[in-house]
PDB file of C-alpha atoms in Angstrom:
ATOM      1  CA  LEU A 448       0.189   0.442  -0.110  1.00  0.00           C
ATOM      2  CA  ASP A 449       1.953   2.960  -0.809  1.00  0.00           C
ATOM      3  CA  ILE A 450       0.683   6.229   1.123  1.00  0.00           C
ATOM      4  CA  ASN A 451       2.640   8.409  -0.910  1.00  0.00           C
ATOM      5  CA  LYS A 452       0.203   8.034  -4.215  1.00  0.00           C
ATOM      6  CA  LYS A 453      -3.393  10.072  -3.887  1.00  0.00           C
ATOM      7  CA  LYS A 454      -6.145   8.444  -4.335  1.00  0.00           C
ATOM      8  CA  LYS A 455      -8.571  10.298  -7.042  1.00  0.00           C
ATOM      9  CA  LYS A 456     -11.317  11.451  -6.018  1.00  0.00           C
ATOM     10  CA  LYS A 457     -15.051  10.390  -7.776  1.00  0.00           C
ATOM     11  CA  SER A 458     -16.838  13.458  -8.882  1.00  0.00           C
ATOM     12  CA  ARG A 459     -20.859  13.593  -9.047  1.00  0.00           C
ATOM     13  CA  TRP A 460     -20.865  15.404 -12.703  1.00  0.00           C
ATOM     14  CA  ALA A 461     -18.116  13.370 -14.199  1.00  0.00           C
ATOM     15  CA  GLN A 462     -19.355  10.548 -15.935  1.00  0.00           C
ATOM     16  CA  ASP A 463     -16.936   7.613 -16.475  1.00  0.00           C
ATOM     17  CA  GLU A 464     -16.202   7.159 -19.946  1.00  0.00           C
ATOM     18  CA  ALA A 465     -17.866   3.367 -20.639  1.00  0.00           C
ATOM     19  CA  ARG A 466     -14.834   1.817 -23.187  1.00  0.00           C
ATOM     20  CA  THR A 467     -16.148  -1.481 -25.780  1.00  0.00           C
ATOM     21  CA  ILE A 468     -13.653  -3.871 -25.583  1.00  0.00           C
ATOM     22  CA  ILE A 469     -14.008  -6.768 -28.242  1.00  0.00           C
ATOM     23  CA  PRO A 470     -11.601  -9.883 -27.557  1.00  0.00           C
ATOM     24  CA  GLY A 471      -9.734  -9.887 -31.004  1.00  0.00           C
ATOM     25  CA  MET A 472     -10.186  -6.352 -32.145  1.00  0.00           C
ATOM     26  CA  PRO A 473      -7.067  -4.450 -32.286  1.00  0.00           C
ATOM     27  CA  THR A 474      -7.790  -0.798 -30.389  1.00  0.00           C
ATOM     28  CA  SER A 475      -6.066   0.627 -32.506  1.00  0.00           C
ATOM     29  CA  ILE A 476      -6.374   0.888 -36.582  1.00  0.00           C
ATOM     30  CA  PRO A 477      -2.928   0.988 -37.922  1.00  0.00           C
ATOM     31  CA  SER A 478      -1.727   3.319 -40.130  1.00  0.00           C
ATOM     32  CA  ASN A 479      -0.607   0.604 -42.760  1.00  0.00           C
ATOM     33  CA  MET A 480      -4.334  -0.164 -43.841  1.00  0.00           C
ATOM     34  CA  SER A 481      -6.303   0.932 -47.052  1.00  0.00           C
ATOM     35  CA  GLU A 482      -9.453   2.939 -47.005  1.00  0.00           C
ATOM     36  CA  ARG A 483     -11.394  -0.565 -47.316  1.00  0.00           C
ATOM     37  CA  ASP A 484      -9.903  -2.267 -44.489  1.00  0.00           C
ATOM     38  CA  GLN A 485     -10.591   0.196 -42.440  1.00  0.00           C
ATOM     39  CA  LYS A 486     -13.752   0.857 -43.200  1.00  0.00           C
ATOM     40  CA  THR A 487     -14.587  -2.446 -42.939  1.00  0.00           C
ATOM     41  CA  TYR A 488     -12.774  -2.931 -39.506  1.00  0.00           C
ATOM     42  CA  LEU A 489     -15.451  -0.222 -38.290  1.00  0.00           C
ATOM     43  CA  MET A 490     -18.527  -1.301 -39.136  1.00  0.00           C
ATOM     44  CA  THR A 491     -17.480  -4.886 -37.993  1.00  0.00           C
ATOM     45  CA  ILE A 492     -16.937  -2.927 -34.560  1.00  0.00           C
ATOM     46  CA  GLN A 493     -20.430  -1.139 -35.203  1.00  0.00           C
ATOM     47  CA  VAL A 494     -21.636  -4.538 -35.836  1.00  0.00           C
ATOM     48  CA  GLU A 495     -20.684  -5.826 -32.596  1.00  0.00           C
ATOM     49  CA  GLU A 496     -20.932  -3.040 -31.245  1.00  0.00           C
ATOM     50  CA  LEU A 497     -25.161  -2.828 -32.227  1.00  0.00           C
ATOM     51  CA  SER A 498     -25.304  -6.791 -31.528  1.00  0.00           C
ATOM     52  CA  ARG A 499     -24.232  -6.364 -27.325  1.00  0.00           C
ATOM     53  CA  LYS A 500     -26.280  -3.506 -27.129  1.00  0.00           C
ATOM     54  CA  LEU A 501     -29.243  -6.128 -28.417  1.00  0.00           C
ATOM     55  CA  ARG A 502     -27.765  -8.995 -26.377  1.00  0.00           C
ATOM     56  CA  THR A 503     -27.188  -6.909 -23.320  1.00  0.00           C
ATOM     57  CA  GLY A 504     -30.853  -5.003 -23.423  1.00  0.00           C
ATOM     58  CA  ASP A 505     -28.584  -2.029 -23.395  1.00  0.00           C
ATOM     59  CA  LEU A 506     -30.655  -0.172 -25.844  1.00  0.00           C
ATOM     60  CA  GLY A 507     -29.989   3.346 -25.327  1.00  0.00           C
ATOM     61  CA  ILE A 508     -33.896   4.396 -23.858  1.00  0.00           C
ATOM     62  CA  PRO A 509     -33.512   7.137 -21.079  1.00  0.00           C
ATOM     63  CA  LEU A 510     -34.767   5.590 -17.119  1.00  0.00           C
ATOM     64  CA  HIS A 511     -36.504   9.337 -16.699  1.00  0.00           C
ATOM     65  CA  PRO A 512     -40.077   9.829 -18.366  1.00  0.00           C
ATOM     66  CA  GLU A 513     -38.661  13.485 -19.397  1.00  0.00           C
ATOM     67  CA  ASP A 514     -35.196  13.102 -21.291  1.00  0.00           C
ATOM     68  CA  ARG A 515     -37.808  10.888 -23.718  1.00  0.00           C
ATOM     69  CA  SER A 516     -39.143  11.642 -26.900  1.00  0.00           C
ATOM     70  CA  PRO A 517     -43.066  11.986 -26.700  1.00  0.00           C
ATOM     71  CA  SER A 518     -44.527   8.583 -28.560  1.00  0.00           C
ATOM     72  CA  PRO A 519     -46.494   8.221 -31.218  1.00  0.00           C
ATOM     73  CA  GLU A 520     -50.080   6.570 -30.898  1.00  0.00           C
ATOM     74  CA  PRO A 521     -49.676   2.927 -29.712  1.00  0.00           C
ATOM     75  CA  VAL A 522     -51.022   0.586 -32.115  1.00  0.00           C
ATOM     76  CA  TYR A 523     -52.056  -3.181 -30.791  1.00  0.00           C
ATOM     77  CA  ASP A 524     -52.209  -6.218 -32.506  1.00  0.00           C
ATOM     78  CA  HIS A 525     -55.165  -8.679 -33.650  1.00  0.00           C
ATOM     79  CA  GLN A 526     -54.600 -10.143 -29.674  1.00  0.00           C
ATOM     80  CA  GLY A 527     -54.851  -6.393 -27.977  1.00  0.00           C
ATOM     81  CA  LYS A 528     -50.486  -6.908 -27.738  1.00  0.00           C
ATOM     82  CA  ARG A 529     -48.723  -2.766 -28.554  1.00  0.00           C
ATOM     83  CA  MET A 530     -46.769  -3.152 -31.104  1.00  0.00           C
ATOM     84  CA  ASN A 531     -44.990  -0.114 -30.702  1.00  0.00           C
ATOM     85  CA  THR A 532     -43.247   0.319 -27.687  1.00  0.00           C
ATOM     86  CA  ARG A 533     -40.250   2.385 -26.771  1.00  0.00           C
ATOM     87  CA  GLU A 534     -38.114  -0.637 -26.402  1.00  0.00           C
ATOM     88  CA  TYR A 535     -39.819  -2.445 -29.467  1.00  0.00           C
ATOM     89  CA  ARG A 536     -39.261   0.999 -31.589  1.00  0.00           C
ATOM     90  CA  THR A 537     -35.430   1.523 -30.494  1.00  0.00           C
ATOM     91  CA  ARG A 538     -34.745  -2.557 -30.611  1.00  0.00           C
ATOM     92  CA  ARG A 539     -36.177  -2.971 -34.482  1.00  0.00           C
ATOM     93  CA  ARG A 540     -34.259   0.401 -35.135  1.00  0.00           C
ATOM     94  CA  LEU A 541     -30.870  -1.037 -34.258  1.00  0.00           C
ATOM     95  CA  GLU A 542     -31.414  -4.715 -36.120  1.00  0.00           C
ATOM     96  CA  ASP A 543     -32.267  -2.936 -39.103  1.00  0.00           C
ATOM     97  CA  GLU A 544     -28.681  -0.958 -38.331  1.00  0.00           C
ATOM     98  CA  ARG A 545     -27.623  -3.771 -38.109  1.00  0.00           C
ATOM     99  CA  HIS A 546     -28.827  -5.767 -40.687  1.00  0.00           C
ATOM    100  CA  LYS A 547     -27.914  -2.960 -43.321  1.00  0.00           C
ATOM    101  CA  LEU A 548     -24.120  -3.509 -41.805  1.00  0.00           C
ATOM    102  CA  VAL A 549     -24.152  -7.523 -42.380  1.00  0.00           C
ATOM    103  CA  LEU A 550     -24.754  -6.416 -46.170  1.00  0.00           C
ATOM    104  CA  GLU A 551     -22.366  -3.997 -46.501  1.00  0.00           C
ATOM    105  CA  LEU A 552     -19.867  -6.441 -44.935  1.00  0.00           C
ATOM    106  CA  GLN A 553     -20.531  -9.428 -47.157  1.00  0.00           C
ATOM    107  CA  GLU A 554     -20.516  -6.803 -50.126  1.00  0.00           C
ATOM    108  CA  PHE A 555     -16.738  -5.733 -49.292  1.00  0.00           C
ATOM    109  CA  ASN A 556     -15.919  -9.123 -47.893  1.00  0.00           C
ATOM    110  CA  PRO A 557     -17.641 -12.463 -48.734  1.00  0.00           C
ATOM    111  CA  GLU A 558     -16.023 -14.509 -46.199  1.00  0.00           C
ATOM    112  CA  TYR A 559     -17.240 -12.498 -43.688  1.00  0.00           C
ATOM    113  CA  LYS A 560     -19.242 -13.917 -41.079  1.00  0.00           C
ATOM    114  CA  PRO A 561     -22.207 -11.801 -39.287  1.00  0.00           C
ATOM    115  CA  PRO A 562     -22.323 -12.885 -35.128  1.00  0.00           C
ATOM    116  CA  VAL A 563     -23.536 -15.541 -33.815  1.00  0.00           C
ATOM    117  CA  ASP A 564     -26.800 -14.462 -32.925  1.00  0.00           C
ATOM    118  CA  TYR A 565     -27.485 -12.750 -36.308  1.00  0.00           C
ATOM    119  CA  LYS A 566     -30.775 -13.569 -37.890  1.00  0.00           C
ATOM    120  CA  ALA A 567     -31.335 -11.873 -41.104  1.00  0.00           C
ATOM    121  CA  PRO A 568     -34.895 -10.769 -40.950  1.00  0.00           C
ATOM    122  CA  THR A 569     -37.691 -12.948 -42.868  1.00  0.00           C
ATOM    123  CA  MET A 570     -40.097 -11.152 -44.997  1.00  0.00           C
ATOM    124  CA  LYS A 571     -43.466 -11.562 -44.732  1.00  0.00           C
ATOM    125  CA  VAL A 572     -45.792 -10.784 -47.657  1.00  0.00           C
ATOM    126  CA  GLN A 573     -49.319 -10.901 -46.790  1.00  0.00           C
ATOM    127  CA  ASP A 574     -52.167 -10.431 -48.850  1.00  0.00           C
ATOM    128  CA  LYS A 575     -56.420 -11.254 -48.782  1.00  0.00           C
ATOM    129  CA  VAL A 576     -58.053 -12.308 -50.997  1.00  0.00           C
ATOM    130  CA  TRP A 577     -61.557 -11.575 -50.871  1.00  0.00           C
ATOM    131  CA  ILE A 578     -63.985 -14.475 -52.445  1.00  0.00           C
ATOM    132  CA  PRO A 579     -67.402 -13.306 -53.971  1.00  0.00           C
ATOM    133  CA  GLN A 580     -69.132 -15.599 -51.770  1.00  0.00           C
ATOM    134  CA  GLU A 581     -72.698 -14.195 -52.015  1.00  0.00           C
ATOM    135  CA  GLU A 582     -72.969 -13.271 -55.787  1.00  0.00           C
ATOM    136  CA  HIS A 583     -72.188 -16.969 -56.654  1.00  0.00           C
ATOM    137  CA  PRO A 584     -73.647 -18.622 -53.988  1.00  0.00           C
ATOM    138  CA  ASP A 585     -74.193 -21.945 -56.522  1.00  0.00           C
ATOM    139  CA  ILE A 586     -70.140 -21.883 -56.620  1.00  0.00           C
ATOM    140  CA  ASN A 587     -67.970 -24.000 -53.602  1.00  0.00           C
ATOM    141  CA  PHE A 588     -65.119 -22.134 -53.578  1.00  0.00           C
ATOM    142  CA  ILE A 589     -63.726 -23.345 -50.188  1.00  0.00           C
ATOM    143  CA  GLY A 590     -63.540 -27.180 -52.607  1.00  0.00           C
ATOM    144  CA  LEU A 591     -61.829 -25.680 -55.777  1.00  0.00           C
ATOM    145  CA  LEU A 592     -59.593 -24.307 -53.844  1.00  0.00           C
ATOM    146  CA  ILE A 593     -58.890 -26.985 -51.716  1.00  0.00           C
ATOM    147  CA  GLY A 594     -59.453 -29.566 -54.684  1.00  0.00           C
ATOM    148  CA  PRO A 595     -59.589 -33.453 -54.267  1.00  0.00           C
ATOM    149  CA  ARG A 596     -57.980 -34.429 -50.897  1.00  0.00           C
ATOM    150  CA  GLY A 597     -56.689 -31.356 -50.833  1.00  0.00           C
ATOM    151  CA  MET A 598     -54.477 -31.827 -54.283  1.00  0.00           C
ATOM    152  CA  THR A 599     -54.880 -27.918 -55.653  1.00  0.00           C
ATOM    153  CA  LEU A 600     -53.584 -26.762 -52.142  1.00  0.00           C
ATOM    154  CA  LYS A 601     -50.496 -29.044 -51.919  1.00  0.00           C
ATOM    155  CA  GLN A 602     -49.663 -28.078 -55.829  1.00  0.00           C
ATOM    156  CA  VAL A 603     -49.798 -24.291 -54.522  1.00  0.00           C
ATOM    157  CA  GLU A 604     -48.071 -24.809 -51.553  1.00  0.00           C
ATOM    158  CA  GLN A 605     -45.357 -26.534 -54.028  1.00  0.00           C
ATOM    159  CA  GLU A 606     -44.802 -24.081 -56.345  1.00  0.00           C
ATOM    160  CA  VAL A 607     -45.045 -20.949 -54.913  1.00  0.00           C
ATOM    161  CA  LEU A 608     -43.435 -22.505 -51.126  1.00  0.00           C
ATOM    162  CA  TYR A 609     -46.154 -20.596 -49.171  1.00  0.00           C
ATOM    163  CA  LYS A 610     -48.491 -22.232 -46.913  1.00  0.00           C
ATOM    164  CA  PRO A 611     -51.878 -20.453 -47.317  1.00  0.00           C
ATOM    165  CA  ASN A 612     -53.836 -19.527 -44.256  1.00  0.00           C
ATOM    166  CA  PHE A 613     -57.761 -19.834 -45.245  1.00  0.00           C
ATOM    167  CA  SER A 614     -59.842 -17.319 -42.773  1.00  0.00           C
ATOM    168  CA  SER A 615     -63.857 -17.469 -42.654  1.00  0.00           C
ATOM    169  CA  LEU A 616     -65.939 -14.566 -41.982  1.00  0.00           C
ATOM    170  CA  PHE A 617     -69.556 -15.496 -40.652  1.00  0.00           C
ATOM    171  CA  CYS A 618     -73.422 -13.398 -40.652  1.00  0.00           C
ATOM    172  CA  HIS A 619     -75.524 -15.573 -38.407  1.00  0.00           C
ATOM    173  CA  SER A 620     -73.361 -19.123 -37.322  1.00  0.00           C
ATOM    174  CA  SER A 621     -74.548 -20.307 -40.771  1.00  0.00           C
ATOM    175  CA  LEU A 622     -74.314 -18.232 -43.801  1.00  0.00           C
ATOM    176  CA  LEU A 623     -70.481 -18.157 -45.222  1.00  0.00           C
ATOM    177  CA  LEU A 624     -69.887 -14.112 -46.552  1.00  0.00           C
ATOM    178  CA  SER A 625     -66.453 -14.217 -47.853  1.00  0.00           C
ATOM    179  CA  THR A 626     -63.294 -15.961 -47.328  1.00  0.00           C
ATOM    180  CA  CYS A 627     -60.340 -14.719 -46.826  1.00  0.00           C
ATOM    181  CA  LEU A 628     -57.062 -16.265 -48.535  1.00  0.00           C
ATOM    182  CA  SER A 629     -54.125 -14.569 -46.489  1.00  0.00           C
ATOM    183  CA  PHE A 630     -49.971 -15.894 -48.453  1.00  0.00           C
ATOM    184  CA  SER A 631     -47.315 -16.339 -45.638  1.00  0.00           C
TER     185      SER A 631
END
């Protein structure tokens, strides 16, 4: 224990500088790196930083409500769950940014391997086709769509690589008004 060494006082107002240390990544950029290598290196650090934020849940949302920007009107899904919470919006923005950087890195370097927890976003396309059951009550639309023993439906699934989702609207629990086919 060195008595001559003064202990640095902690200040209430000064914040400790947060440093991100990524194992296996050098902390300084060598001066002999090409412009392309520097850009690739910086993008790799950004991807790792975004992955760390998403993994730890440190999304940078201020704790005090006064420090936050106003939220948009709430949006709910069909089950009544709120879809546009602050955490959801921030997480989505970080994931989109990380995805864009990973695509750029893979374009620069085809051998680049994204982080282990990275999952490319899946595109979910949904479309509704309303079947005019009221105008043509004599036609069995559902039977035509499904086909004998479901063969037409199976053919469509194999050709287009999607699984149709049928939902029906009933009026007075007996009359089929319209049928919705959604592609997902």
